[in-house]
Coordinates of C-alpha atoms and ligand atoms in Angstrom, one line a residue:
M1 CA 12.4 -13.5 -31.0
S2 CA 9.2 -15.1 -29.5
A3 CA 6.1 -13.0 -29.9
L4 CA 5.2 -11.1 -26.7
V5 CA 2.1 -12.2 -24.8
T6 CA -0.7 -9.5 -24.8
Y7 CA -3.0 -9.4 -21.8
Q8 CA -6.4 -7.8 -21.9
N9 CA -8.9 -6.2 -19.5
Y10 CA -10.7 -8.6 -17.2
V11 CA -14.5 -7.9 -17.3
H12 CA -17.4 -10.2 -16.2
G13 CA -15.2 -13.2 -15.5
Q14 CA -13.2 -13.2 -18.6
Y15 CA -10.6 -11.3 -20.7
I16 CA -12.2 -9.0 -23.3
S17 CA -10.7 -7.3 -26.4
N18 CA -10.4 -3.5 -26.2
G19 CA -11.4 -3.3 -29.9
S20 CA -8.6 -0.8 -30.7
G21 CA -5.6 -3.0 -30.2
E22 CA -3.9 -0.2 -28.3
T23 CA -1.4 -1.7 -25.9
F24 CA 1.4 -0.6 -23.4
E25 CA 4.6 -2.4 -22.6
V26 CA 5.5 -3.9 -19.2
I27 CA 9.2 -3.9 -18.4
N28 CA 11.0 -6.4 -16.2
P29 CA 13.0 -4.0 -13.9
A30 CA 15.8 -6.5 -13.3
T31 CA 16.5 -7.0 -17.0
G32 CA 15.2 -3.8 -18.6
S33 CA 13.5 -6.0 -21.2
V34 CA 9.8 -6.0 -22.2
S35 CA 8.0 -8.8 -20.3
Y36 CA 4.6 -8.6 -22.0
L37 CA 2.0 -6.2 -23.5
V38 CA -1.4 -5.1 -22.0
E39 CA -4.4 -3.7 -23.9
V40 CA -5.5 -0.3 -22.6
A41 CA -9.0 0.1 -21.3
T42 CA -10.9 1.9 -24.1
D43 CA -14.3 3.6 -23.6
A44 CA -15.9 0.4 -24.7
V45 CA -14.1 -1.6 -22.1
K46 CA -14.9 1.0 -19.4
Q47 CA -18.6 0.9 -20.2
A48 CA -18.5 -2.9 -20.2
A49 CA -16.8 -2.8 -16.8
I50 CA -19.5 -0.6 -15.4
D51 CA -22.4 -2.6 -16.9
S52 CA -20.8 -5.8 -15.7
A53 CA -20.3 -4.3 -12.2
K54 CA -23.9 -3.4 -12.0
A55 CA -24.9 -7.0 -12.9
G56 CA -22.4 -8.4 -10.4
F57 CA -23.7 -6.2 -7.7
A58 CA -27.3 -7.3 -8.2
V59 CA -26.2 -10.9 -7.5
W60 CA -23.4 -10.4 -4.9
S61 CA -25.2 -7.9 -2.7
K62 CA -28.2 -10.2 -2.4
M63 CA -26.1 -13.1 -1.1
T64 CA -25.9 -13.6 2.6
P65 CA -22.7 -12.5 4.3
M66 CA -22.1 -16.2 5.1
E67 CA -22.3 -17.1 1.4
R68 CA -19.9 -14.3 0.5
S69 CA -17.6 -15.3 3.3
R70 CA -17.4 -18.9 2.1
I71 CA -16.6 -17.9 -1.5
L72 CA -13.9 -15.4 -0.3
L73 CA -12.3 -18.1 1.8
K74 CA -12.1 -20.3 -1.3
A75 CA -10.1 -17.5 -3.0
V76 CA -7.8 -17.3 0.1
A77 CA -7.1 -21.0 -0.2
L78 CA -6.3 -20.6 -4.0
L79 CA -4.0 -17.7 -3.3
R80 CA -2.1 -19.7 -0.7
E81 CA -2.0 -22.8 -3.0
H82 CA -0.5 -20.7 -5.9
N83 CA 1.7 -18.6 -3.6
D84 CA 5.0 -19.3 -5.4
E85 CA 3.7 -18.9 -8.9
L86 CA 2.0 -15.6 -7.9
A87 CA 5.1 -14.4 -6.1
A88 CA 7.3 -15.1 -9.2
G89 CA 4.9 -12.9 -11.2
E90 CA 5.3 -10.1 -8.6
V91 CA 9.1 -10.4 -8.8
L92 CA 9.0 -10.1 -12.6
D93 CA 6.8 -7.0 -12.5
T94 CA 8.4 -5.2 -9.6
G95 CA 12.1 -6.2 -9.5
K96 CA 11.7 -7.0 -5.7
P97 CA 13.6 -10.1 -4.4
W98 CA 12.0 -13.5 -4.4
Q99 CA 13.1 -13.7 -0.8
E100 CA 10.4 -11.1 0.0
A101 CA 7.7 -11.8 -2.5
S102 CA 7.5 -15.5 -1.6
V103 CA 6.8 -14.8 2.0
V104 CA 5.1 -11.4 2.2
D105 CA 3.2 -10.2 -0.9
I106 CA 0.7 -13.0 -1.5
V107 CA 0.6 -14.1 2.2
T108 CA -0.4 -10.6 3.4
G109 CA -2.9 -10.2 0.5
A110 CA -4.6 -13.6 1.4
D111 CA -4.5 -12.7 5.1
S112 CA -6.5 -9.5 4.5
I113 CA -9.2 -11.3 2.5
E114 CA -9.3 -14.0 5.2
F115 CA -9.7 -11.4 7.9
F116 CA -12.6 -9.6 6.2
A117 CA -14.3 -12.8 5.1
G118 CA -14.3 -13.7 8.7
L119 CA -15.9 -10.3 9.7
A120 CA -18.6 -10.3 6.9
P121 CA -21.1 -12.3 8.9
S122 CA -20.6 -10.0 11.9
I123 CA -21.8 -6.9 10.1
E124 CA -25.0 -5.8 11.8
G125 CA -27.2 -2.8 12.6
N126 CA -28.9 -2.0 15.9
Q127 CA -32.4 -1.3 17.3
Q128 CA -33.6 1.1 20.0
P129 CA -37.1 1.6 21.5
V130 CA -38.4 5.2 21.2
G131 CA -41.4 5.1 23.6
E132 CA -43.9 2.8 21.9
D133 CA -42.1 3.2 18.6
F134 CA -38.6 2.0 17.7
Y135 CA -35.9 2.5 15.1
Y136 CA -33.4 0.1 13.7
T137 CA -30.4 0.5 11.4
R138 CA -29.1 -1.5 8.5
R139 CA -25.5 -1.5 7.2
E140 CA -25.9 -1.5 3.5
P141 CA -23.2 -1.8 0.8
L142 CA -22.2 1.3 -1.2
G143 CA -22.4 -0.3 -4.6
I144 CA -19.5 -0.1 -7.2
C145 CA -16.1 0.8 -5.6
A146 CA -13.0 1.7 -7.5
G147 CA -9.6 0.6 -6.4
I148 CA -6.5 2.3 -7.8
G149 CA -3.1 0.6 -7.0
A150 CA 0.5 1.6 -6.8
W151 CA 3.4 -0.5 -8.2
N152 CA 5.3 -1.6 -5.1
Y153 CA 3.0 -4.3 -3.7
P154 CA 0.7 -4.9 -6.7
L155 CA -1.2 -8.1 -5.7
Q156 CA -1.2 -7.2 -2.0
I157 CA -2.7 -3.8 -2.7
A158 CA -5.4 -5.3 -4.9
C159 CA -6.3 -7.8 -2.1
W160 CA -6.3 -5.1 0.6
K161 CA -8.8 -3.0 -1.4
A162 CA -11.0 -5.9 -2.6
A163 CA -11.2 -7.7 0.7
P164 CA -13.4 -5.2 2.7
A165 CA -15.3 -4.0 -0.3
L166 CA -16.4 -7.5 -1.4
A167 CA -16.9 -8.7 2.2
C168 CA -19.5 -5.9 2.7
G169 CA -21.4 -6.9 -0.5
N170 CA -19.9 -4.2 -2.8
V171 CA -18.3 -4.9 -6.2
M172 CA -14.9 -3.4 -7.3
I173 CA -13.4 -2.2 -10.6
F174 CA -9.7 -2.2 -9.9
K175 CA -6.9 -0.5 -11.9
P176 CA -3.4 -1.6 -11.1
S177 CA -0.4 0.6 -11.8
E178 CA 0.6 0.5 -15.4
E179 CA 4.0 -0.6 -14.2
T180 CA 2.7 -3.8 -12.6
P181 CA -0.6 -5.1 -14.2
R182 CA -0.1 -8.8 -13.6
G183 CA -1.1 -9.3 -10.0
A184 CA -4.6 -7.9 -10.2
M185 CA -5.3 -10.0 -13.3
R186 CA -4.3 -13.2 -11.4
L187 CA -6.5 -12.1 -8.4
A188 CA -9.4 -11.7 -10.8
E189 CA -8.9 -15.1 -12.2
I190 CA -8.7 -16.6 -8.7
F191 CA -11.9 -14.8 -7.6
T192 CA -13.7 -16.3 -10.6
Q193 CA -12.3 -19.7 -9.9
A194 CA -13.4 -19.4 -6.2
G195 CA -17.0 -18.7 -7.3
V196 CA -17.1 -14.9 -7.1
P197 CA -19.9 -14.0 -9.5
D198 CA -19.0 -12.3 -12.8
G199 CA -18.7 -8.5 -12.5
V200 CA -17.9 -8.5 -8.8
F201 CA -14.2 -7.9 -9.4
N202 CA -13.3 -6.4 -12.8
V203 CA -9.8 -5.2 -13.8
V204 CA -9.2 -2.3 -16.1
Q205 CA -5.7 -1.5 -17.4
G206 CA -4.0 1.8 -18.2
D207 CA -2.3 4.8 -16.8
G208 CA -3.6 7.8 -14.9
R209 CA -6.1 8.6 -17.5
V210 CA -8.0 5.4 -16.8
G211 CA -7.5 6.1 -13.1
A212 CA -9.0 9.6 -13.6
W213 CA -12.1 8.1 -15.3
L214 CA -12.7 5.9 -12.3
T215 CA -12.6 9.0 -10.0
T216 CA -15.3 10.9 -12.0
N217 CA -17.7 8.1 -13.2
D218 CA -21.2 8.6 -11.9
D219 CA -21.9 5.0 -11.2
I220 CA -18.9 4.6 -8.8
A221 CA -19.7 5.3 -5.1
K222 CA -16.2 5.1 -3.6
V223 CA -12.5 5.3 -4.6
S224 CA -9.8 3.6 -2.6
F225 CA -6.4 5.0 -3.8
T226 CA -2.8 4.1 -3.1
G227 CA -0.1 6.2 -4.5
E228 CA 1.8 9.5 -4.3
V229 CA 0.5 12.5 -2.3
G230 CA 0.3 14.6 -5.4
T231 CA -1.8 12.1 -7.2
G232 CA -3.9 11.6 -4.1
T233 CA -5.0 15.2 -4.0
K234 CA -6.0 15.0 -7.7
V235 CA -8.0 11.9 -7.0
M236 CA -9.8 13.5 -4.1
A237 CA -10.6 16.6 -6.0
A238 CA -12.0 14.6 -8.9
A239 CA -14.0 12.4 -6.6
S240 CA -15.6 15.4 -5.0
S241 CA -17.6 16.2 -8.2
T242 CA -19.8 13.1 -7.5
L243 CA -19.3 13.1 -3.7
K244 CA -17.6 9.7 -3.7
E245 CA -16.2 8.4 -0.5
V246 CA -12.4 8.2 -0.6
T247 CA -9.7 6.1 1.1
M248 CA -6.2 7.6 0.5
E249 CA -3.1 5.6 1.2
L250 CA -0.3 8.0 0.3
G251 CA 3.4 8.6 0.8
G252 CA 5.5 9.4 3.8
K253 CA 8.8 10.6 5.2
S254 CA 8.7 8.8 8.4
P255 CA 10.9 9.2 11.5
L256 CA 12.7 6.3 13.2
I257 CA 14.0 7.4 16.6
I258 CA 16.8 5.5 18.3
F259 CA 17.5 6.4 22.0
N260 CA 20.8 5.8 23.8
D261 CA 19.4 2.8 25.7
A262 CA 18.2 0.9 22.6
D263 CA 19.7 -2.5 21.7
V264 CA 22.1 -1.3 19.0
D265 CA 21.8 -4.4 16.8
N266 CA 18.0 -4.3 16.9
A267 CA 18.1 -0.6 16.1
V268 CA 20.4 -1.2 13.1
S269 CA 18.1 -4.0 11.9
A270 CA 15.2 -1.5 12.0
A271 CA 17.1 1.2 10.2
M272 CA 18.1 -1.2 7.4
L273 CA 14.6 -2.7 7.2
A274 CA 13.0 0.7 7.1
N275 CA 15.2 1.8 4.2
F276 CA 16.5 -1.1 2.2
Y277 CA 13.6 -3.7 2.3
T278 CA 12.0 -3.8 -1.1
Q279 CA 15.0 -1.7 -2.1
G280 CA 13.4 1.3 -0.2
E281 CA 10.1 1.3 -2.2
V282 CA 7.9 1.0 0.8
C283 CA 5.5 3.9 1.7
T284 CA 5.9 3.4 5.5
N285 CA 9.7 3.5 5.4
G286 CA 11.5 5.2 8.3
T287 CA 13.7 7.3 6.0
R288 CA 14.6 9.9 8.6
V289 CA 16.7 8.0 11.2
F290 CA 17.2 10.1 14.4
V291 CA 20.0 8.7 16.7
Q292 CA 20.6 10.1 20.2
K293 CA 24.1 11.5 20.6
D294 CA 25.7 8.9 22.9
M295 CA 24.3 6.0 20.8
Y296 CA 25.5 7.5 17.5
P297 CA 29.1 6.3 17.2
Q298 CA 28.4 2.6 17.8
F299 CA 25.2 2.7 15.8
I300 CA 26.7 4.3 12.7
E301 CA 29.7 2.0 12.8
R302 CA 27.5 -1.1 13.0
L303 CA 25.1 0.2 10.4
K304 CA 27.9 0.8 7.9
Q305 CA 29.4 -2.6 8.5
R306 CA 26.2 -4.5 8.0
T307 CA 25.1 -2.4 5.0
E308 CA 28.4 -3.1 3.2
N309 CA 28.5 -6.8 4.1
N310 CA 25.0 -8.2 4.4
I311 CA 23.2 -6.9 1.4
V312 CA 23.1 -9.1 -1.7
C313 CA 22.1 -7.0 -4.8
G314 CA 21.3 -8.9 -8.0
D315 CA 18.9 -11.0 -10.0
P316 CA 15.8 -10.9 -7.8
M317 CA 14.8 -14.4 -8.7
D318 CA 18.1 -15.7 -7.2
A319 CA 17.4 -17.0 -3.7
E320 CA 20.5 -15.3 -2.3
T321 CA 19.3 -11.8 -3.4
N322 CA 17.9 -9.6 -0.7
F323 CA 18.0 -6.3 -2.5
G324 CA 16.4 -5.9 -5.9
A325 CA 15.9 -3.5 -8.8
L326 CA 14.0 -0.2 -8.7
I327 CA 10.7 -0.2 -10.7
S328 CA 11.9 1.7 -13.7
R329 CA 14.8 3.5 -15.3
S330 CA 13.1 6.8 -14.8
H331 CA 12.6 6.0 -11.1
Q332 CA 16.3 4.9 -10.8
Q333 CA 17.3 8.3 -12.3
K334 CA 15.0 10.1 -9.9
V335 CA 16.6 8.4 -6.9
L336 CA 20.1 9.1 -8.2
E337 CA 19.1 12.8 -8.6
Y338 CA 18.0 12.9 -5.0
I339 CA 21.4 11.4 -4.0
A340 CA 23.2 14.1 -6.0
I341 CA 21.1 16.8 -4.3
G342 CA 22.0 15.4 -0.9
Q343 CA 25.6 15.6 -1.7
K344 CA 25.3 19.1 -3.1
E345 CA 23.4 20.3 0.0
G346 CA 26.3 19.1 2.2
A347 CA 25.2 15.7 3.6
T348 CA 28.1 13.2 4.0
L349 CA 27.7 10.1 1.8
L350 CA 28.7 7.3 4.2
T351 CA 28.1 4.5 1.7
G352 CA 26.4 3.7 -1.6
G353 CA 25.3 6.6 -3.8
T354 CA 25.6 5.0 -7.2
A355 CA 23.8 2.8 -9.7
L356 CA 24.8 -0.8 -9.6
Q357 CA 25.3 -3.4 -12.3
P358 CA 25.2 -6.8 -10.6
E359 CA 26.9 -9.6 -12.7
N360 CA 23.8 -11.7 -12.7
A361 CA 21.5 -8.8 -13.7
P362 CA 23.7 -6.3 -15.6
H363 CA 20.8 -4.4 -17.4
G364 CA 18.5 -3.9 -14.4
F365 CA 17.6 -0.6 -12.7
F366 CA 19.7 -0.9 -9.5
V367 CA 20.8 1.7 -7.0
A368 CA 23.2 0.9 -4.1
P369 CA 21.9 1.0 -0.5
T370 CA 22.8 4.5 0.4
I371 CA 23.3 6.2 3.7
F372 CA 23.7 10.0 4.3
T373 CA 25.1 11.3 7.6
D374 CA 25.6 14.9 8.9
C375 CA 22.1 15.6 7.6
T376 CA 20.1 18.7 8.6
D377 CA 16.3 19.0 8.8
D378 CA 16.2 21.6 6.0
M379 CA 17.8 19.4 3.4
T380 CA 15.7 18.2 0.4
I381 CA 16.6 14.6 1.3
A382 CA 15.2 15.2 4.8
K383 CA 11.9 16.6 3.6
E384 CA 10.9 14.8 0.4
E385 CA 9.9 11.2 -0.1
I386 CA 12.6 9.5 -2.3
F387 CA 11.0 6.1 -2.5
G388 CA 14.3 4.4 -2.9
P389 CA 17.2 2.9 -0.8
V390 CA 18.4 6.3 0.6
M391 CA 18.6 6.6 4.4
S392 CA 19.2 10.1 6.0
V393 CA 20.7 9.9 9.5
F394 CA 20.3 12.7 12.1
T395 CA 21.5 13.1 15.7
F396 CA 19.5 14.6 18.6
E397 CA 20.1 15.5 22.2
D398 CA 16.8 15.0 24.0
E399 CA 13.2 13.7 23.8
Q400 CA 11.4 17.0 23.3
E401 CA 13.8 18.1 20.6
V402 CA 13.4 14.9 18.6
I403 CA 9.6 14.8 18.9
Q404 CA 9.4 18.4 17.5
R405 CA 11.8 17.6 14.7
A406 CA 10.1 14.3 13.8
N407 CA 6.7 16.0 13.6
N408 CA 8.0 18.9 11.5
T409 CA 6.7 17.6 8.2
H410 CA 3.4 17.8 6.2
L411 CA 3.4 14.0 6.1
G412 CA 2.4 11.6 8.8
L413 CA 2.3 8.0 7.7
A414 CA 4.5 6.0 10.1
A415 CA 6.9 6.3 13.0
G416 CA 9.3 4.0 14.9
V417 CA 10.8 4.3 18.4
F418 CA 13.6 2.1 19.8
T419 CA 14.3 2.2 23.6
Q420 CA 14.3 -0.2 26.5
D421 CA 12.4 2.4 28.6
I422 CA 8.8 1.3 28.2
T423 CA 7.2 4.5 29.5
R424 CA 9.4 6.6 27.3
A425 CA 8.5 4.5 24.3
H426 CA 4.7 5.0 24.8
R427 CA 5.1 8.7 25.9
V428 CA 7.1 9.5 22.7
I429 CA 4.9 7.5 20.2
H430 CA 1.8 9.1 21.6
Q431 CA 3.2 12.5 20.6
L432 CA 4.2 11.6 17.1
E433 CA 1.9 12.7 14.3
A434 CA 1.7 9.4 12.5
G435 CA -1.0 6.7 11.9
I436 CA 1.2 3.5 11.7
C437 CA 3.6 3.2 14.6
W438 CA 6.1 0.6 15.8
I439 CA 7.9 0.3 19.2
N440 CA 11.1 -1.8 19.0
A441 CA 9.8 -3.2 15.7
Y442 CA 9.4 -1.8 12.2
G443 CA 7.2 -2.7 9.2
A444 CA 5.0 -5.5 10.5
S445 CA 1.5 -4.9 9.2
P446 CA -0.9 -7.8 10.1
A447 CA -4.4 -7.8 8.6
E448 CA -5.8 -7.2 12.1
M449 CA -4.0 -3.8 12.4
P450 CA -5.6 -0.8 10.7
V451 CA -3.1 1.2 8.7
G452 CA -3.3 4.7 7.2
G453 CA -1.8 8.1 7.5
Y454 CA -2.2 11.4 9.4
K455 CA -1.9 14.8 7.7
M456 CA -1.0 14.6 3.9
S457 CA -0.2 10.9 4.1
G458 CA -3.8 9.9 3.7
I459 CA -7.4 9.5 4.7
G460 CA -9.1 6.4 6.1
R461 CA -7.6 3.0 6.9
E462 CA -7.0 -0.4 5.3
N463 CA -7.2 -3.6 7.3
G464 CA -8.5 -3.8 10.8
N465 CA -12.1 -3.8 12.1
E466 CA -12.1 0.0 11.5
T467 CA -12.0 -0.4 7.7
L468 CA -15.4 -2.2 7.5
K469 CA -17.2 1.1 8.3
A470 CA -15.8 2.6 5.1
Y471 CA -17.5 0.0 2.9
T472 CA -21.0 0.1 4.2
Q473 CA -23.5 2.9 4.7
I474 CA -26.0 3.2 7.5
K475 CA -29.8 3.3 6.9
A476 CA -31.9 4.2 9.9
V477 CA -35.6 3.0 9.8
Y478 CA -38.1 4.5 12.3
V479 CA -41.2 2.4 12.9
G480 CA -44.5 4.0 14.1
M481 CA -46.5 1.6 16.3
Q482 CA -49.5 3.8 16.8
P483 CA -51.8 6.2 14.8
L484 CA -49.7 9.0 13.5
E485 CA -50.3 12.3 15.3
S486 CA -50.7 15.3 13.0
P487 CA -51.7 18.9 13.5
F488 CA -53.3 19.0 10.0
Ligands
TXE1 O1 2.1 6.4 -7.4 P1 1.3 7.2 -8.4 P2 3.2 5.2 -7.7 C1 2.9 5.6 -2.4 C2 4.4 5.7 -2.2 C3 4.8 6.5 -3.4 C4 3.8 6.1 -4.5 C5 4.5 5.2 -5.5 O2 4.7 6.3 -1.0 O3 4.6 7.9 -3.1 O4 2.8 5.4 -3.8 O5 3.5 4.6 -6.3 C6 -2.8 6.1 -10.9 N1 -6.3 9.9 -11.2 N2 2.4 4.4 -1.7 O6 4.4 5.8 -8.3 O7 2.2 7.7 -9.6 C7 -1.6 5.4 -11.5 O8 -1.9 4.9 -12.8 C8 -6.4 8.6 -10.8 C9 1.7 4.6 -0.5 O9 2.4 4.1 -8.5 O10 0.6 8.2 -7.6 C10 -1.4 4.3 -10.5 O11 -2.2 3.2 -10.7 N3 -5.4 7.7 -10.8 C11 1.0 3.4 0.0 C12 -1.8 5.0 -9.2 O12 -2.5 6.1 -9.5 C13 -4.2 8.2 -11.2 C14 1.8 2.1 -0.1 C15 -0.6 5.4 -8.3 O13 0.3 6.2 -9.1 C16 -3.9 9.5 -11.6 C17 2.4 2.0 -1.4 C18 -5.1 10.4 -11.6 N4 -5.0 11.7 -12.0 C19 2.8 3.1 -2.1 N5 -2.6 9.6 -12.0 C20 0.4 3.5 1.5 N6 0.4 4.6 2.1 O14 0.0 2.4 2.0 C21 -2.1 8.4 -11.8 N7 -3.0 7.5 -11.3

């Protein structure tokens, strides 16, 4: 049995020992075996990360935006050059298919860094005359920002948080999910290789306890968090003790609405993408599929046929596989429990519903693509985020009814509408309480487009011009051009 590799925390441009030797295991979800070990960030590592970040900020924030932009663009080139090797690492950590990781995860991470590197030189203040006097503003960096990532898109999430932070002259201490530590480490190595100064992007490893430390540390100015709603509320509460700014990218239970006049094959493609891509582990998934009455029979027939014939579940590194393993055995059990609840509460199991043991990956954490019909809005599977390949299908009569039902949730991350009637498409989407919306599309999230949730699905945005504002603070400077009047 070959000895397992042990990775360490990445601080000041290198891996450092945690002193205690305490490690945690990282499991390959497609095989159930231990891939490698990672040292937990001890107090010594945490303090080193803070000291390093302060030193990095002193250098990085003094560079011009053009200099920062040039270095970030070198990192973009390295990410794209190493796309396949990085994608393979994401497959081994997440269990998602190579088919996806090789064209989405690194590409969209690099795109975000490229986008904000391009914006960096455009960051400016303004000036206004006030009589003889005038004031001007400066957009200044916040300082040390913390990034806390989820496990479904590890490297992409690290890139999406680092990009605006570093472009604006901040530095970042990033903690990936303990399920998927690899991507953030590779990003840190690539930043160093590109010329990002030591301390500008440090990676600390561990579970929620290390995450909690980031949310309360005095030297950290902002926290950008991606994860479950429940965790997000804890993060925001903890951040309030030192008035940190927060960006929250949380969960959803998003509606996908299919009208009678929609193209049925397009609508079925959307429903399958919105529930089975990345085996359902996508926050913006349209897991409540509302189908208008007349469309329903042909829609459900086509959906069942394509789900039972076009999904290849198996070894995620196999090029044929388009449906991979769930992140862990406990998550697999959680999804199976939701499926049991759905059946108990009276939904009809149209297809799927069980764990799978593909021949080429018999020990992985797989759940079959699952579709429930005859669902009602009060069912648990209609209200709670399952974060697995479980689609709930509902029927509806008219527009006002479906808008009311789609909005009847405390969540508000995403929404999709399929119709050939362009005015209806915009009329409906404008009434849906969601931050990330698609019309006759689903899931595309280019770096130019700001993404984030309404209601309990989050605060703030990632990507898009909008996000720059979250990573600078405005200083106003008033300049007196004449003797100062004073009554004293
Ligand atoms: O989240 P968790 P997971 C959501 C998705 C789902 C969840 C799945 O909808 O709800 O993420 O990711 C750390 N203080 N999104 O299971 O458990 C923990 O170590 C500070 C939405 O990973 O909340 C991990 O690094 N940190 C998103 C991270 O929080 C704490 C897109 C997330 O863990 C902590 C992708 C604490 N008290 C997934 N406890 C979007 N909206 O874009 C745990 N952590």
